[in-house]
């Protein structure tokens, strides 16, 4: 059995956006969201058709592929205020909701493609004065592209 050389963590993951619309290439998605604290799992599902037969179930993978809506959380501070404002402006204007998004992972994988900004949150104001964390949620539009460095 081979020895394990690397165990990856999600520390160092990054999120970039291009608010000028969809269809951007990896190189065109260059506005990094700084101080990201959380990127939800970017899961994908393939619709599988199942047909029962006398000899058992048969499957075919001709169905569509869908993605979970990624949720990005970041701290609100001097570095992120411009991004925060731009995202709220996009959410307020239905013609600016379509964006391009890129997520990079420290193990050399980059996933990018088209998305729609569907939700933004402001924190609750309460007696406990917490550090402000903003949540932006995106819905993936179409198929994501994936690049893995070897």
mmCIF file with all atom_site columns, C-alpha atoms in Angstrom:
data_model
loop_
_atom_site.group_PDB
_atom_site.id
_atom_site.type_symbol
_atom_site.label_atom_id
_atom_site.label_alt_id
_atom_site.label_comp_id
_atom_site.label_asym_id
_atom_site.label_entity_id
_atom_site.label_seq_id
_atom_site.pdbx_PDB_ins_code
_atom_site.Cartn_x
_atom_site.Cartn_y
_atom_site.Cartn_z
_atom_site.occupancy
_atom_site.B_iso_or_equiv
_atom_site.pdbx_formal_charge
_atom_site.auth_seq_id
_atom_site.auth_comp_id
_atom_site.auth_asym_id
_atom_site.auth_atom_id
_atom_site.pdbx_PDB_model_num
ATOM 1   C CA . UNK A 1 1   ? 0.000   0.000  0.000   1.00 0.00 ? 1   UNK A CA 1
ATOM 2   C CA . UNK A 1 2   ? 1.426   3.395  -0.998  1.00 0.00 ? 2   UNK A CA 1
ATOM 3   C CA . UNK A 1 3   ? 2.066   6.071  1.593   1.00 0.00 ? 3   UNK A CA 1
ATOM 4   C CA . UNK A 1 4   ? -0.178  9.139  1.519   1.00 0.00 ? 4   UNK A CA 1
ATOM 5   C CA . UNK A 1 5   ? 1.865   12.213 0.574   1.00 0.00 ? 5   UNK A CA 1
ATOM 6   C CA . UNK A 1 6   ? -0.806  14.919 0.681   1.00 0.00 ? 6   UNK A CA 1
ATOM 7   C CA . UNK A 1 7   ? -4.014  15.349 2.600   1.00 0.00 ? 7   UNK A CA 1
ATOM 8   C CA . UNK A 1 8   ? -5.840  18.362 1.246   1.00 0.00 ? 8   UNK A CA 1
ATOM 9   C CA . UNK A 1 9   ? -7.918  20.843 3.192   1.00 0.00 ? 9   UNK A CA 1
ATOM 10  C CA . UNK A 1 10  ? -10.141 23.572 1.790   1.00 0.00 ? 10  UNK A CA 1
ATOM 11  C CA . UNK A 1 11  ? -7.892  26.296 3.206   1.00 0.00 ? 11  UNK A CA 1
ATOM 12  C CA . UNK A 1 12  ? -6.812  28.459 0.307   1.00 0.00 ? 12  UNK A CA 1
ATOM 13  C CA . UNK A 1 13  ? -9.967  27.988 -1.770  1.00 0.00 ? 13  UNK A CA 1
ATOM 14  C CA . UNK A 1 14  ? -10.882 31.113 -3.709  1.00 0.00 ? 14  UNK A CA 1
ATOM 15  C CA . UNK A 1 15  ? -13.890 32.639 -5.418  1.00 0.00 ? 15  UNK A CA 1
ATOM 16  C CA . UNK A 1 16  ? -13.752 34.997 -8.387  1.00 0.00 ? 16  UNK A CA 1
ATOM 17  C CA . UNK A 1 17  ? -16.597 36.686 -10.281 1.00 0.00 ? 17  UNK A CA 1
ATOM 18  C CA . UNK A 1 18  ? -17.151 38.724 -13.415 1.00 0.00 ? 18  UNK A CA 1
ATOM 19  C CA . UNK A 1 19  ? -20.232 40.922 -13.097 1.00 0.00 ? 19  UNK A CA 1
ATOM 20  C CA . UNK A 1 20  ? -20.223 41.869 -16.792 1.00 0.00 ? 20  UNK A CA 1
ATOM 21  C CA . UNK A 1 21  ? -22.338 38.874 -17.760 1.00 0.00 ? 21  UNK A CA 1
ATOM 22  C CA . UNK A 1 22  ? -22.101 35.225 -18.633 1.00 0.00 ? 22  UNK A CA 1
ATOM 23  C CA . UNK A 1 23  ? -19.945 33.338 -21.110 1.00 0.00 ? 23  UNK A CA 1
ATOM 24  C CA . UNK A 1 24  ? -16.609 34.548 -19.723 1.00 0.00 ? 24  UNK A CA 1
ATOM 25  C CA . UNK A 1 25  ? -13.472 32.435 -19.957 1.00 0.00 ? 25  UNK A CA 1
ATOM 26  C CA . UNK A 1 26  ? -11.368 31.364 -17.003 1.00 0.00 ? 26  UNK A CA 1
ATOM 27  C CA . UNK A 1 27  ? -8.937  34.214 -17.740 1.00 0.00 ? 27  UNK A CA 1
ATOM 28  C CA . UNK A 1 28  ? -11.750 36.806 -17.839 1.00 0.00 ? 28  UNK A CA 1
ATOM 29  C CA . UNK A 1 29  ? -13.095 35.971 -14.353 1.00 0.00 ? 29  UNK A CA 1
ATOM 30  C CA . UNK A 1 30  ? -10.607 38.024 -12.365 1.00 0.00 ? 30  UNK A CA 1
ATOM 31  C CA . UNK A 1 31  ? -12.424 39.884 -9.556  1.00 0.00 ? 31  UNK A CA 1
ATOM 32  C CA . UNK A 1 32  ? -11.571 37.911 -6.434  1.00 0.00 ? 32  UNK A CA 1
ATOM 33  C CA . UNK A 1 33  ? -13.943 38.021 -3.494  1.00 0.00 ? 33  UNK A CA 1
ATOM 34  C CA . UNK A 1 34  ? -11.519 38.645 -0.631  1.00 0.00 ? 34  UNK A CA 1
ATOM 35  C CA . UNK A 1 35  ? -11.789 37.278 2.903   1.00 0.00 ? 35  UNK A CA 1
ATOM 36  C CA . UNK A 1 36  ? -13.985 34.308 1.993   1.00 0.00 ? 36  UNK A CA 1
ATOM 37  C CA . UNK A 1 37  ? -14.915 32.308 5.087   1.00 0.00 ? 37  UNK A CA 1
ATOM 38  C CA . UNK A 1 38  ? -17.097 29.621 3.490   1.00 0.00 ? 38  UNK A CA 1
ATOM 39  C CA . UNK A 1 39  ? -17.799 28.103 0.081   1.00 0.00 ? 39  UNK A CA 1
ATOM 40  C CA . UNK A 1 40  ? -20.548 25.491 0.119   1.00 0.00 ? 40  UNK A CA 1
ATOM 41  C CA . UNK A 1 41  ? -19.980 22.139 -1.511  1.00 0.00 ? 41  UNK A CA 1
ATOM 42  C CA . UNK A 1 42  ? -20.338 22.377 -5.267  1.00 0.00 ? 42  UNK A CA 1
ATOM 43  C CA . UNK A 1 43  ? -22.114 19.088 -5.827  1.00 0.00 ? 43  UNK A CA 1
ATOM 44  C CA . UNK A 1 44  ? -23.395 17.796 -9.135  1.00 0.00 ? 44  UNK A CA 1
ATOM 45  C CA . UNK A 1 45  ? -26.132 15.294 -9.901  1.00 0.00 ? 45  UNK A CA 1
ATOM 46  C CA . UNK A 1 46  ? -26.818 13.328 -13.072 1.00 0.00 ? 46  UNK A CA 1
ATOM 47  C CA . UNK A 1 47  ? -30.369 12.234 -13.833 1.00 0.00 ? 47  UNK A CA 1
ATOM 48  C CA . UNK A 1 48  ? -30.384 8.468  -14.384 1.00 0.00 ? 48  UNK A CA 1
ATOM 49  C CA . UNK A 1 49  ? -33.219 6.643  -16.046 1.00 0.00 ? 49  UNK A CA 1
ATOM 50  C CA . UNK A 1 50  ? -34.167 3.299  -14.522 1.00 0.00 ? 50  UNK A CA 1
ATOM 51  C CA . UNK A 1 51  ? -36.097 0.554  -16.293 1.00 0.00 ? 51  UNK A CA 1
ATOM 52  C CA . UNK A 1 52  ? -37.224 -2.620 -14.565 1.00 0.00 ? 52  UNK A CA 1
ATOM 53  C CA . UNK A 1 53  ? -36.701 -5.821 -16.536 1.00 0.00 ? 53  UNK A CA 1
ATOM 54  C CA . UNK A 1 54  ? -37.117 -9.520 -15.849 1.00 0.00 ? 54  UNK A CA 1
ATOM 55  C CA . UNK A 1 55  ? -33.364 -9.852 -15.179 1.00 0.00 ? 55  UNK A CA 1
ATOM 56  C CA . UNK A 1 56  ? -33.264 -6.801 -12.879 1.00 0.00 ? 56  UNK A CA 1
ATOM 57  C CA . UNK A 1 57  ? -33.004 -3.057 -13.139 1.00 0.00 ? 57  UNK A CA 1
ATOM 58  C CA . UNK A 1 58  ? -31.224 -1.479 -16.080 1.00 0.00 ? 58  UNK A CA 1
ATOM 59  C CA . UNK A 1 59  ? -29.866 2.063  -15.952 1.00 0.00 ? 59  UNK A CA 1
ATOM 60  C CA . UNK A 1 60  ? -28.971 4.596  -18.579 1.00 0.00 ? 60  UNK A CA 1
ATOM 61  C CA . UNK A 1 61  ? -27.217 7.893  -17.890 1.00 0.00 ? 61  UNK A CA 1
ATOM 62  C CA . UNK A 1 62  ? -28.797 9.945  -20.623 1.00 0.00 ? 62  UNK A CA 1
ATOM 63  C CA . UNK A 1 63  ? -30.372 12.430 -18.235 1.00 0.00 ? 63  UNK A CA 1
ATOM 64  C CA . UNK A 1 64  ? -29.454 16.023 -17.519 1.00 0.00 ? 64  UNK A CA 1
ATOM 65  C CA . UNK A 1 65  ? -26.775 17.169 -15.088 1.00 0.00 ? 65  UNK A CA 1
ATOM 66  C CA . UNK A 1 66  ? -27.630 19.722 -12.408 1.00 0.00 ? 66  UNK A CA 1
ATOM 67  C CA . UNK A 1 67  ? -25.561 21.549 -9.791  1.00 0.00 ? 67  UNK A CA 1
ATOM 68  C CA . UNK A 1 68  ? -26.252 22.619 -6.229  1.00 0.00 ? 68  UNK A CA 1
ATOM 69  C CA . UNK A 1 69  ? -26.427 26.382 -5.755  1.00 0.00 ? 69  UNK A CA 1
ATOM 70  C CA . UNK A 1 70  ? -23.073 27.500 -4.357  1.00 0.00 ? 70  UNK A CA 1
ATOM 71  C CA . UNK A 1 71  ? -23.172 29.753 -1.330  1.00 0.00 ? 71  UNK A CA 1
ATOM 72  C CA . UNK A 1 72  ? -20.234 32.064 -0.641  1.00 0.00 ? 72  UNK A CA 1
ATOM 73  C CA . UNK A 1 73  ? -19.673 33.795 2.696   1.00 0.00 ? 73  UNK A CA 1
ATOM 74  C CA . UNK A 1 74  ? -17.190 36.595 3.194   1.00 0.00 ? 74  UNK A CA 1
ATOM 75  C CA . UNK A 1 75  ? -16.293 39.097 5.885   1.00 0.00 ? 75  UNK A CA 1
ATOM 76  C CA . UNK A 1 76  ? -17.447 42.681 5.452   1.00 0.00 ? 76  UNK A CA 1
ATOM 77  C CA . UNK A 1 77  ? -14.479 45.032 5.757   1.00 0.00 ? 77  UNK A CA 1
ATOM 78  C CA . UNK A 1 78  ? -12.569 47.695 3.810   1.00 0.00 ? 78  UNK A CA 1
ATOM 79  C CA . UNK A 1 79  ? -11.310 45.119 1.255   1.00 0.00 ? 79  UNK A CA 1
ATOM 80  C CA . UNK A 1 80  ? -14.745 43.624 0.587   1.00 0.00 ? 80  UNK A CA 1
ATOM 81  C CA . UNK A 1 81  ? -16.983 46.710 0.721   1.00 0.00 ? 81  UNK A CA 1
ATOM 82  C CA . UNK A 1 82  ? -16.752 47.320 -3.049  1.00 0.00 ? 82  UNK A CA 1
ATOM 83  C CA . UNK A 1 83  ? -17.662 43.677 -3.803  1.00 0.00 ? 83  UNK A CA 1
ATOM 84  C CA . UNK A 1 84  ? -20.529 43.839 -1.309  1.00 0.00 ? 84  UNK A CA 1
ATOM 85  C CA . UNK A 1 85  ? -21.880 46.991 -2.973  1.00 0.00 ? 85  UNK A CA 1
ATOM 86  C CA . UNK A 1 86  ? -21.507 45.569 -6.492  1.00 0.00 ? 86  UNK A CA 1
ATOM 87  C CA . UNK A 1 87  ? -23.320 42.357 -5.566  1.00 0.00 ? 87  UNK A CA 1
ATOM 88  C CA . UNK A 1 88  ? -26.216 44.260 -3.980  1.00 0.00 ? 88  UNK A CA 1
ATOM 89  C CA . UNK A 1 89  ? -26.405 46.553 -7.030  1.00 0.00 ? 89  UNK A CA 1
ATOM 90  C CA . UNK A 1 90  ? -26.555 43.454 -9.259  1.00 0.00 ? 90  UNK A CA 1
ATOM 91  C CA . UNK A 1 91  ? -29.302 41.890 -7.144  1.00 0.00 ? 91  UNK A CA 1
ATOM 92  C CA . UNK A 1 92  ? -31.313 45.123 -7.257  1.00 0.00 ? 92  UNK A CA 1
ATOM 93  C CA . UNK A 1 93  ? -31.110 45.294 -11.073 1.00 0.00 ? 93  UNK A CA 1
ATOM 94  C CA . UNK A 1 94  ? -32.544 42.214 -12.824 1.00 0.00 ? 94  UNK A CA 1
ATOM 95  C CA . UNK A 1 95  ? -30.466 42.962 -15.939 1.00 0.00 ? 95  UNK A CA 1
ATOM 96  C CA . UNK A 1 96  ? -27.239 42.472 -13.948 1.00 0.00 ? 96  UNK A CA 1
ATOM 97  C CA . UNK A 1 97  ? -28.015 39.164 -12.212 1.00 0.00 ? 97  UNK A CA 1
ATOM 98  C CA . UNK A 1 98  ? -26.229 37.022 -14.822 1.00 0.00 ? 98  UNK A CA 1
ATOM 99  C CA . UNK A 1 99  ? -22.560 36.624 -13.885 1.00 0.00 ? 99  UNK A CA 1
ATOM 100 C CA . UNK A 1 100 ? -19.593 34.361 -14.440 1.00 0.00 ? 100 UNK A CA 1
ATOM 101 C CA . UNK A 1 101 ? -18.123 32.621 -11.385 1.00 0.00 ? 101 UNK A CA 1
ATOM 102 C CA . UNK A 1 102 ? -14.911 30.696 -10.729 1.00 0.00 ? 102 UNK A CA 1
ATOM 103 C CA . UNK A 1 103 ? -13.998 28.626 -7.684  1.00 0.00 ? 103 UNK A CA 1
ATOM 104 C CA . UNK A 1 104 ? -10.432 27.438 -7.158  1.00 0.00 ? 104 UNK A CA 1
ATOM 105 C CA . UNK A 1 105 ? -9.352  24.694 -4.804  1.00 0.00 ? 105 UNK A CA 1
ATOM 106 C CA . UNK A 1 106 ? -5.870  24.234 -3.287  1.00 0.00 ? 106 UNK A CA 1
ATOM 107 C CA . UNK A 1 107 ? -5.446  20.760 -4.827  1.00 0.00 ? 107 UNK A CA 1
ATOM 108 C CA . UNK A 1 108 ? -5.205  22.360 -8.281  1.00 0.00 ? 108 UNK A CA 1
ATOM 109 C CA . UNK A 1 109 ? -8.817  22.173 -9.438  1.00 0.00 ? 109 UNK A CA 1
ATOM 110 C CA . UNK A 1 110 ? -10.666 25.147 -10.919 1.00 0.00 ? 110 UNK A CA 1
ATOM 111 C CA . UNK A 1 111 ? -14.391 25.117 -11.710 1.00 0.00 ? 111 UNK A CA 1
ATOM 112 C CA . UNK A 1 112 ? -15.981 27.993 -13.615 1.00 0.00 ? 112 UNK A CA 1
ATOM 113 C CA . UNK A 1 113 ? -19.024 28.907 -15.636 1.00 0.00 ? 113 UNK A CA 1
ATOM 114 C CA . UNK A 1 114 ? -22.224 30.904 -15.776 1.00 0.00 ? 114 UNK A CA 1
ATOM 115 C CA . UNK A 1 115 ? -24.408 31.682 -12.784 1.00 0.00 ? 115 UNK A CA 1
ATOM 116 C CA . UNK A 1 116 ? -27.189 33.934 -11.617 1.00 0.00 ? 116 UNK A CA 1
ATOM 117 C CA . UNK A 1 117 ? -26.997 35.831 -8.340  1.00 0.00 ? 117 UNK A CA 1
ATOM 118 C CA . UNK A 1 118 ? -30.129 34.742 -6.481  1.00 0.00 ? 118 UNK A CA 1
ATOM 119 C CA . UNK A 1 119 ? -29.670 35.798 -2.878  1.00 0.00 ? 119 UNK A CA 1
ATOM 120 C CA . UNK A 1 120 ? -27.729 38.164 -0.630  1.00 0.00 ? 120 UNK A CA 1
ATOM 121 C CA . UNK A 1 121 ? -27.967 38.427 3.124   1.00 0.00 ? 121 UNK A CA 1
ATOM 122 C CA . UNK A 1 122 ? -27.293 41.093 5.668   1.00 0.00 ? 122 UNK A CA 1
ATOM 123 C CA . UNK A 1 123 ? -26.474 40.001 9.206   1.00 0.00 ? 123 UNK A CA 1
ATOM 124 C CA . UNK A 1 124 ? -28.890 40.195 12.076  1.00 0.00 ? 124 UNK A CA 1
ATOM 125 C CA . UNK A 1 125 ? -28.345 43.183 14.346  1.00 0.00 ? 125 UNK A CA 1
ATOM 126 C CA . UNK A 1 126 ? -28.488 41.898 17.913  1.00 0.00 ? 126 UNK A CA 1
ATOM 127 C CA . UNK A 1 127 ? -27.094 42.581 21.353  1.00 0.00 ? 127 UNK A CA 1
ATOM 128 C CA . UNK A 1 128 ? -24.089 40.399 20.614  1.00 0.00 ? 128 UNK A CA 1
ATOM 129 C CA . UNK A 1 129 ? -21.955 42.390 18.228  1.00 0.00 ? 129 UNK A CA 1
ATOM 130 C CA . UNK A 1 130 ? -20.570 39.752 15.895  1.00 0.00 ? 130 UNK A CA 1
ATOM 131 C CA . UNK A 1 131 ? -18.127 40.157 13.034  1.00 0.00 ? 131 UNK A CA 1
ATOM 132 C CA . UNK A 1 132 ? -20.199 40.888 9.938   1.00 0.00 ? 132 UNK A CA 1
ATOM 133 C CA . UNK A 1 133 ? -20.333 37.983 7.489   1.00 0.00 ? 133 UNK A CA 1
ATOM 134 C CA . UNK A 1 134 ? -22.154 38.393 4.170   1.00 0.00 ? 134 UNK A CA 1
ATOM 135 C CA . UNK A 1 135 ? -23.711 35.493 2.244   1.00 0.00 ? 135 UNK A CA 1
ATOM 136 C CA . UNK A 1 136 ? -24.145 35.489 -1.524  1.00 0.00 ? 136 UNK A CA 1
ATOM 137 C CA . UNK A 1 137 ? -25.930 32.585 -3.219  1.00 0.00 ? 137 UNK A CA 1
ATOM 138 C CA . UNK A 1 138 ? -25.601 31.760 -6.913  1.00 0.00 ? 138 UNK A CA 1
ATOM 139 C CA . UNK A 1 139 ? -27.600 29.413 -9.171  1.00 0.00 ? 139 UNK A CA 1
ATOM 140 C CA . UNK A 1 140 ? -25.493 27.650 -11.782 1.00 0.00 ? 140 UNK A CA 1
ATOM 141 C CA . UNK A 1 141 ? -26.684 28.263 -15.333 1.00 0.00 ? 141 UNK A CA 1
ATOM 142 C CA . UNK A 1 142 ? -25.642 25.610 -17.829 1.00 0.00 ? 142 UNK A CA 1
ATOM 143 C CA . UNK A 1 143 ? -22.664 23.302 -17.577 1.00 0.00 ? 143 UNK A CA 1
ATOM 144 C CA . UNK A 1 144 ? -19.585 24.136 -15.516 1.00 0.00 ? 144 UNK A CA 1
ATOM 145 C CA . UNK A 1 145 ? -16.099 23.785 -16.945 1.00 0.00 ? 145 UNK A CA 1
ATOM 146 C CA . UNK A 1 146 ? -13.400 22.064 -14.919 1.00 0.00 ? 146 UNK A CA 1
ATOM 147 C CA . UNK A 1 147 ? -9.632  22.429 -15.130 1.00 0.00 ? 147 UNK A CA 1
ATOM 148 C CA . UNK A 1 148 ? -7.262  20.258 -13.103 1.00 0.00 ? 148 UNK A CA 1
ATOM 149 C CA . UNK A 1 149 ? -3.560  21.080 -12.913 1.00 0.00 ? 149 UNK A CA 1
ATOM 150 C CA . UNK A 1 150 ? -1.412  17.990 -13.226 1.00 0.00 ? 150 UNK A CA 1
#
